[in-house]
N, CA, C and O atoms as a printed pandas DataFrame, in Angstrom:
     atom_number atom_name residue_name chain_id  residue_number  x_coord  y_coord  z_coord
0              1         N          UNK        A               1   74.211  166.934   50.244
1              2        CA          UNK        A               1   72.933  166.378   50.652
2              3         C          UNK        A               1   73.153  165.380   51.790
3              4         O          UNK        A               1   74.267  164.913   52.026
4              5         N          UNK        A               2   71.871  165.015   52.607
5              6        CA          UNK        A               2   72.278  164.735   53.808
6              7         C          UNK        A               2   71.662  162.687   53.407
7              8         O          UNK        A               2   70.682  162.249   52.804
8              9         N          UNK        A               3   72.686  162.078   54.022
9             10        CA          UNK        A               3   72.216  160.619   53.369
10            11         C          UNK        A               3   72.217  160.094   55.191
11            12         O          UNK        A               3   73.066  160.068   56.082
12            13         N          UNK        A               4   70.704  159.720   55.066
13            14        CA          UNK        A               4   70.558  159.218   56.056
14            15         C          UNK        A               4   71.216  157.671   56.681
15            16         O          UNK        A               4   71.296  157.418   57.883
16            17         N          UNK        A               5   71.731  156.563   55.360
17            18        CA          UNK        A               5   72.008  155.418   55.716
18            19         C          UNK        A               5   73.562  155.583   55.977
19            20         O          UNK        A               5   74.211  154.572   56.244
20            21         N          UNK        A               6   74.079  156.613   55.921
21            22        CA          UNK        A               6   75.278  157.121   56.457
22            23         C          UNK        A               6   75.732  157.792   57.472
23            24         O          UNK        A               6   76.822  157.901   58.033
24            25         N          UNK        A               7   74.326  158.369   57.645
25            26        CA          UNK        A               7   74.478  159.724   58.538
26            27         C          UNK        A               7   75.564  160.770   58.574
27            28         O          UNK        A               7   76.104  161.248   59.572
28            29         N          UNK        A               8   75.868  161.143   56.808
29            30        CA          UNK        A               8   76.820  162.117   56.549
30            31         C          UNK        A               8   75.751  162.586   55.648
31            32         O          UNK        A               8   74.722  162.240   55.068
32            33         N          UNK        A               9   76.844  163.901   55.924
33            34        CA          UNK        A               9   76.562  164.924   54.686
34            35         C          UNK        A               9   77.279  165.393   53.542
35            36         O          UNK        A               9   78.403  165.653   53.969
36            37         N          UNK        A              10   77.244  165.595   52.545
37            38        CA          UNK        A              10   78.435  165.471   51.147
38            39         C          UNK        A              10   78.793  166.984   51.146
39            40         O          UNK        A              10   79.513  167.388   50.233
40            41         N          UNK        A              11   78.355  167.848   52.084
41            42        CA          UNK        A              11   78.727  169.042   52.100
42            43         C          UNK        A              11   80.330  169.468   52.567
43            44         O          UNK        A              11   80.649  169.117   53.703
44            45         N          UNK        A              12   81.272  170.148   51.813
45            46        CA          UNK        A              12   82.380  170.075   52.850
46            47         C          UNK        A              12   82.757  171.026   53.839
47            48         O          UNK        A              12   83.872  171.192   54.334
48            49         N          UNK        A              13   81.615  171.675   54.083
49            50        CA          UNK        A              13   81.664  172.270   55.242
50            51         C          UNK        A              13   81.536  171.612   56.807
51            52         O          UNK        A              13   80.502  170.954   56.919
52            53         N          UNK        A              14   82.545  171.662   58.294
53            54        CA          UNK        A              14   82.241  170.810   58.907
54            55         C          UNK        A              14   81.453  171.590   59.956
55            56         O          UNK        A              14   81.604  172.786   60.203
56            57         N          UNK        A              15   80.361  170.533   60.696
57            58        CA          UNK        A              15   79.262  171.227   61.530
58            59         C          UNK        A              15   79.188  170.310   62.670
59            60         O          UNK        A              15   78.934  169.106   62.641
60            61         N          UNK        A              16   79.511  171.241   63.931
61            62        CA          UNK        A              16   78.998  170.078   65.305
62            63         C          UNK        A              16   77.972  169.818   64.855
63            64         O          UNK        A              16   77.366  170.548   64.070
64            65         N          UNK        A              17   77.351  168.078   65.513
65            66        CA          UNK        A              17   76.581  167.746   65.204
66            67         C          UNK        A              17   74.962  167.762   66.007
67            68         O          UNK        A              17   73.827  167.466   65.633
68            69         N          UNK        A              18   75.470  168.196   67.095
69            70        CA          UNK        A              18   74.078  169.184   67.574
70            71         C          UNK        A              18   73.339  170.389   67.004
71            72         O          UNK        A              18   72.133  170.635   67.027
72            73         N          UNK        A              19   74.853  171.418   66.232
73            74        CA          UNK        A              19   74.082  172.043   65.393
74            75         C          UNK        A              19   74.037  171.787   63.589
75            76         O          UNK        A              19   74.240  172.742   62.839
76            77         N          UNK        A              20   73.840  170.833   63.222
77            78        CA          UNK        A              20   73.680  170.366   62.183
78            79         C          UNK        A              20   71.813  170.699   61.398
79            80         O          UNK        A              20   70.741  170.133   61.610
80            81         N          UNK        A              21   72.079  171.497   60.771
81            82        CA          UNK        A              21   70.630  171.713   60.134
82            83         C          UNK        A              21   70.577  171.205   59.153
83            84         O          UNK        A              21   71.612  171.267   58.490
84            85         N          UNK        A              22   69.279  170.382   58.486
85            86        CA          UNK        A              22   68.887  169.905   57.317
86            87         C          UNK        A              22   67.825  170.696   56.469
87            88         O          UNK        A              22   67.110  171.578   56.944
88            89         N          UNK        A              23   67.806  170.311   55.252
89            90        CA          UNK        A              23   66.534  170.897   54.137
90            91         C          UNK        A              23   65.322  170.042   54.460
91            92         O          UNK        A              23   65.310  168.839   54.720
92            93         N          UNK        A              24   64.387  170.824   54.401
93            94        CA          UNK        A              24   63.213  169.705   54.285
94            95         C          UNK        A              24   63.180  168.379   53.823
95            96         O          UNK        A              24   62.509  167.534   54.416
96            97         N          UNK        A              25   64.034  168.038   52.528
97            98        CA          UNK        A              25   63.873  167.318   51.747
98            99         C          UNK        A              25   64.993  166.328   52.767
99           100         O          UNK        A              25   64.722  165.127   52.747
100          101         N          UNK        A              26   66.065  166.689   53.539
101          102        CA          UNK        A              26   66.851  165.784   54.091
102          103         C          UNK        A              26   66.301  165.500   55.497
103          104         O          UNK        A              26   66.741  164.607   56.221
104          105         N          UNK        A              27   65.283  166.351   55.827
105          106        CA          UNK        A              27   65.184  165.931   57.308
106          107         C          UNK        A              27   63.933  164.826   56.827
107          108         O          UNK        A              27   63.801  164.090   57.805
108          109         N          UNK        A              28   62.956  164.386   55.749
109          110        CA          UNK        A              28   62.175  163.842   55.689
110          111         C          UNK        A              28   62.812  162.486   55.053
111          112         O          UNK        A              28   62.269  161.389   55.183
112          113         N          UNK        A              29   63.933  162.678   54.407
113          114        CA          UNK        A              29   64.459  161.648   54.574
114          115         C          UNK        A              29   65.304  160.689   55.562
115          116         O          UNK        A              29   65.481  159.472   55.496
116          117         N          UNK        A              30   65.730  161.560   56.424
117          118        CA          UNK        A              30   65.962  161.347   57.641
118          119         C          UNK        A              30   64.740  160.356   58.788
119          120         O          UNK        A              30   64.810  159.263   59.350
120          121         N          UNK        A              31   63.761  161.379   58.714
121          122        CA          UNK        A              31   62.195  160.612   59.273
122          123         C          UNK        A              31   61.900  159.432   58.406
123          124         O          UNK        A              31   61.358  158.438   58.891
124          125         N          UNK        A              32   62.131  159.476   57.525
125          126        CA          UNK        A              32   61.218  158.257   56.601
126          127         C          UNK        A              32   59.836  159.060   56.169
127          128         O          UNK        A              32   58.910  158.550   55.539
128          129         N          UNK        A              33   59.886  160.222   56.572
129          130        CA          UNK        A              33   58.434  160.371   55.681
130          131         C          UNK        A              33   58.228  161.430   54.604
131          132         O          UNK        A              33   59.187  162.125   54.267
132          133         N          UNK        A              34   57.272  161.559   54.159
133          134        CA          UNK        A              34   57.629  162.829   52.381
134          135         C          UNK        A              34   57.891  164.246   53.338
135          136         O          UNK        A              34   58.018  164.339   54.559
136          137         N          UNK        A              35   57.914  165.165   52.410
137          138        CA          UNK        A              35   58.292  166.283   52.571
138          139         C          UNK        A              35   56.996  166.971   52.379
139          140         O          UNK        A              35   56.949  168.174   52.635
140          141         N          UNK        A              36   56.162  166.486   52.047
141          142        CA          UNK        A              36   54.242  167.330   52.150
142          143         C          UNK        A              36   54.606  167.197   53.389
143          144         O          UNK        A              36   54.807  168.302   53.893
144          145         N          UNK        A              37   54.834  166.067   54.320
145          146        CA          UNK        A              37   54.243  165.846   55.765
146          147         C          UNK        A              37   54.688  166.576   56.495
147          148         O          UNK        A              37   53.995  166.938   57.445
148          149         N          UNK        A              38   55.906  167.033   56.345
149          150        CA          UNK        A              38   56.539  168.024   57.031
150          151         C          UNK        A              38   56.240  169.346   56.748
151          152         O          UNK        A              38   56.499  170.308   57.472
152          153         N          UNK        A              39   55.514  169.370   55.334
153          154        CA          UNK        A              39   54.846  170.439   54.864
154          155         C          UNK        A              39   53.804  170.939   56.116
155          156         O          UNK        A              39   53.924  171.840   56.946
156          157         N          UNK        A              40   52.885  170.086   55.907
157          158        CA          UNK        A              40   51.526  170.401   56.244
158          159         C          UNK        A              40   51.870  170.527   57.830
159          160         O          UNK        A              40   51.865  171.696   58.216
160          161         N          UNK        A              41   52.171  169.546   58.835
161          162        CA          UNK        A              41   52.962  169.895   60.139
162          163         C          UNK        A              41   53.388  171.333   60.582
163          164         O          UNK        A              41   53.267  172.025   61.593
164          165         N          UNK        A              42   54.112  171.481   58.970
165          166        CA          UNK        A              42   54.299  173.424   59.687
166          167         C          UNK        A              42   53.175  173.934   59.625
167          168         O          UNK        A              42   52.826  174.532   60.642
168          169         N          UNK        A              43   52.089  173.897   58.320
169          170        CA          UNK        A              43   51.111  174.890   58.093
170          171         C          UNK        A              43   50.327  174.672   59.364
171          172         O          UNK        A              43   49.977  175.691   59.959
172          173         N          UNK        A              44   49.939  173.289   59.964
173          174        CA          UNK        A              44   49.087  172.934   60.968
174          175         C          UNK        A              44   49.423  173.773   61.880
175          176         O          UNK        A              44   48.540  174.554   62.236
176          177         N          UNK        A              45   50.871  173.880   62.577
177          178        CA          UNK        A              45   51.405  174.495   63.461
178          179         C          UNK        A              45   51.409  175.501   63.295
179          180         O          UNK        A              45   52.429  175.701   63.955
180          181         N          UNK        A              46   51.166  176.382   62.981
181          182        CA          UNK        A              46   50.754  177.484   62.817
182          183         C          UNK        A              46   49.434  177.790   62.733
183          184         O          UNK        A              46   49.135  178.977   62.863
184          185         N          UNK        A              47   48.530  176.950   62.536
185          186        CA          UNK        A              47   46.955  177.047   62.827
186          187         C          UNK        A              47   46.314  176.814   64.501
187          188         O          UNK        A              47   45.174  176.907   64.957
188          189         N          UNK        A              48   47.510  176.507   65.060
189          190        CA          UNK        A              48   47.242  175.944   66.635
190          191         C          UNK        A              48   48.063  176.411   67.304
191          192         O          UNK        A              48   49.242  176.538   66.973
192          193         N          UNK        A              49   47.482  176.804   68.549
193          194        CA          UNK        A              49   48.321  177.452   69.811
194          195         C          UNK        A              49   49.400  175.971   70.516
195          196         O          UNK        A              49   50.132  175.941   71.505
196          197         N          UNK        A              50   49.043  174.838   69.432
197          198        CA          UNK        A              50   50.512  174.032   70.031
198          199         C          UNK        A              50   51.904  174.045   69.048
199          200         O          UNK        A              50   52.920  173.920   69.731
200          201         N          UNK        A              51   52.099  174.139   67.947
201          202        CA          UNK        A              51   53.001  174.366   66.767
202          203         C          UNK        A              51   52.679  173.287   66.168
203          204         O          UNK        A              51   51.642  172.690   65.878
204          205         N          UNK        A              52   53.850  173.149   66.034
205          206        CA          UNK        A              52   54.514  172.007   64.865
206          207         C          UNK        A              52   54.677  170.881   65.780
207          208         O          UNK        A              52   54.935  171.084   66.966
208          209         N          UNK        A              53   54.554  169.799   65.338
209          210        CA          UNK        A              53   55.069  168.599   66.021
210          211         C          UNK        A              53   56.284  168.379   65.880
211          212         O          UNK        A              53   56.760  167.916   66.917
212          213         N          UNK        A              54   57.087  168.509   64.988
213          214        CA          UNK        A              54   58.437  168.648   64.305
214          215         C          UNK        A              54   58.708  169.753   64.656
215          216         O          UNK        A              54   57.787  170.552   64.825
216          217         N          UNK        A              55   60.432  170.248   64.934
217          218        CA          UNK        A              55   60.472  171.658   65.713
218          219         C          UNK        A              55   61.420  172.191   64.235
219          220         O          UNK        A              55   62.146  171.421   63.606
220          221         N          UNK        A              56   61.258  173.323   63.966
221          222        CA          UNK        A              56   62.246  173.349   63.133
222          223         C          UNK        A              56   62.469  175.139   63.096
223          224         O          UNK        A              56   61.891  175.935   63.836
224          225         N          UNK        A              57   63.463  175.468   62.022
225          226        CA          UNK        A              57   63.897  176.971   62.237
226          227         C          UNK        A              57   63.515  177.397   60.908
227          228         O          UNK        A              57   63.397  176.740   59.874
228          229         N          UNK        A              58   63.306  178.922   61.197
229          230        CA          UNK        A              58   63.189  179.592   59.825
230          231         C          UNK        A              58   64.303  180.326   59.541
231          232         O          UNK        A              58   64.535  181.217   60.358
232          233         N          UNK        A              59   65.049  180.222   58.643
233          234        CA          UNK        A              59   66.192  180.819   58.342
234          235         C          UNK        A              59   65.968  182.010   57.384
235          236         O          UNK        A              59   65.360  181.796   56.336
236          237         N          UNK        A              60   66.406  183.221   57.664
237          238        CA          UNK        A              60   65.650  184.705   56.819
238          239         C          UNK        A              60   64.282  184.156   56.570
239          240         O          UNK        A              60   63.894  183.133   57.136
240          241         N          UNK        A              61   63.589  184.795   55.770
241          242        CA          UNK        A              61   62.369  184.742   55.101
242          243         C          UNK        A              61   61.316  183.769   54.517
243          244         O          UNK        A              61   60.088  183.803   54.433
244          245         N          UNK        A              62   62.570  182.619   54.032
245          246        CA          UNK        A              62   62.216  181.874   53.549
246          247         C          UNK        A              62   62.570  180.115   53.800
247          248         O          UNK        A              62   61.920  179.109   53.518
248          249         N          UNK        A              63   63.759  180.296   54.386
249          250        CA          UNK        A              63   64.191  178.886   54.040
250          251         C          UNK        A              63   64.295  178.571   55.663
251          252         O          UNK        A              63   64.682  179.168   56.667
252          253         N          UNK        A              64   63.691  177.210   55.314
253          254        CA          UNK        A              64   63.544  176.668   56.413
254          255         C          UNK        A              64   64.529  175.309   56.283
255          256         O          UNK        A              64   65.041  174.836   55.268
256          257         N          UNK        A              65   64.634  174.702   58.143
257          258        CA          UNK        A              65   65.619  173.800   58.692
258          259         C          UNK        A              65   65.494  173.351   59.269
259          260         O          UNK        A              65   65.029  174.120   60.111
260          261         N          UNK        A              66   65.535  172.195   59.780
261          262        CA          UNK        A              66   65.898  171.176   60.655
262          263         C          UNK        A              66   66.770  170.978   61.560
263          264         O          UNK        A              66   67.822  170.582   61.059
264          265         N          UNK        A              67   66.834  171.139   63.391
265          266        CA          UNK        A              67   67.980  170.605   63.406
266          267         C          UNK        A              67   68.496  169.279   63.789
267          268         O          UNK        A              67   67.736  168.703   64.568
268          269         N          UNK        A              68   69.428  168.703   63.514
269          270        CA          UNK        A              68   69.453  167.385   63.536
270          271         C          UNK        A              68   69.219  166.753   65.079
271          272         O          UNK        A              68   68.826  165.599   65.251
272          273         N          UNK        A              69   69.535  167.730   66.225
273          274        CA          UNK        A              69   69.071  166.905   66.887
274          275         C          UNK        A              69   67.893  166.905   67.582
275          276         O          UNK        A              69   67.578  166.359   68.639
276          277         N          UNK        A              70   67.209  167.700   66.716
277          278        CA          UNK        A              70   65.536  168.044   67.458
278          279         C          UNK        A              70   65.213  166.681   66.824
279          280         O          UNK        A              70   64.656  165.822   67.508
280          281         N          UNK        A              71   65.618  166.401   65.245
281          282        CA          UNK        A              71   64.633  165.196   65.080
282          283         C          UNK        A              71   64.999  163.662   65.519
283          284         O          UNK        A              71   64.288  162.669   65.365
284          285         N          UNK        A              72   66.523  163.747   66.208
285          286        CA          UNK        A              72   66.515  162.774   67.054
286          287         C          UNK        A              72   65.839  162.961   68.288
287          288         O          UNK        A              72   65.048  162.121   68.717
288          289         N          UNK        A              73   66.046  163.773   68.746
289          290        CA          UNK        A              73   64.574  163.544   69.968
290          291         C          UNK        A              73   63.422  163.034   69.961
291          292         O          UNK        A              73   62.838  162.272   70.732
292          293         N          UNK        A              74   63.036  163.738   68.610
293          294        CA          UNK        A              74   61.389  163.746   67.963
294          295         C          UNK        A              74   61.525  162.260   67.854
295          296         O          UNK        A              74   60.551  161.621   68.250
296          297         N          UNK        A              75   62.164  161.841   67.565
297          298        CA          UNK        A              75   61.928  160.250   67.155
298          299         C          UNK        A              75   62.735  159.541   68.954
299          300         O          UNK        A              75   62.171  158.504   69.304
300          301         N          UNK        A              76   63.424  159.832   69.551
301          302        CA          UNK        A              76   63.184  159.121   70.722
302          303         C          UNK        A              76   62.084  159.066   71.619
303          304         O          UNK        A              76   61.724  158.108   72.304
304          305         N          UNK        A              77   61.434  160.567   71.510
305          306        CA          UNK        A              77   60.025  160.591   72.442
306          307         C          UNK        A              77   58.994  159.884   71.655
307          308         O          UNK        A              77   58.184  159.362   72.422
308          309         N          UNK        A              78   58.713  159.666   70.375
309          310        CA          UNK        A              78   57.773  159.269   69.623
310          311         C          UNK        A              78   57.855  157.418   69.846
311          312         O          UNK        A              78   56.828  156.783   70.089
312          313         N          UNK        A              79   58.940  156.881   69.743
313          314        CA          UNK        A              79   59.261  155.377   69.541
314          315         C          UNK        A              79   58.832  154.713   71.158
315          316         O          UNK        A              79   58.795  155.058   72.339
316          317         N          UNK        A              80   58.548  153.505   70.255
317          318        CA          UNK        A              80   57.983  152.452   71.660
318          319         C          UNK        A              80   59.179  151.975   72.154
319          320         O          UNK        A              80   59.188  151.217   73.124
């Protein structure tokens, strides 16, 4: 699991860290915000010809990801 006040992951697999993907549940902990929000963000994005505000990947069918450094962006373009 991905611990944000560390910025590791307990996984022992090793991953450049550009391509580092997270679970919902780690990239919202990552953001600071729940995992509905990131919920609803996708469903929104997909209701609008702009997406998601959050960029993220669908992996096969079902499982979706984060990658770590989309949501450092997301949070450099977003911050004052």
């Amino acid at each position: 699991m991905y611990d944000a006040k560390t910025n590791t992951n307990n996984s022992t697999q090793s991953v450049a860290p550009n391509y580092k993907l997270l679970t919902t549940k780690e990239a919202a902990s990552f953001l600071s915000v729940s995992e509905a929000f990131l919920e609803r963000d996708r469903w929104e994005g997909k209701q609008n010809a702009v997406g998601a505000l959050i960029p993220y990947v669908q992996v096969g069918s079902r499982a979706i990801r984060y990658k770590l450094s989309d949501l450092q962006s997301h949070i450099d373009q977003n911050s004052n």
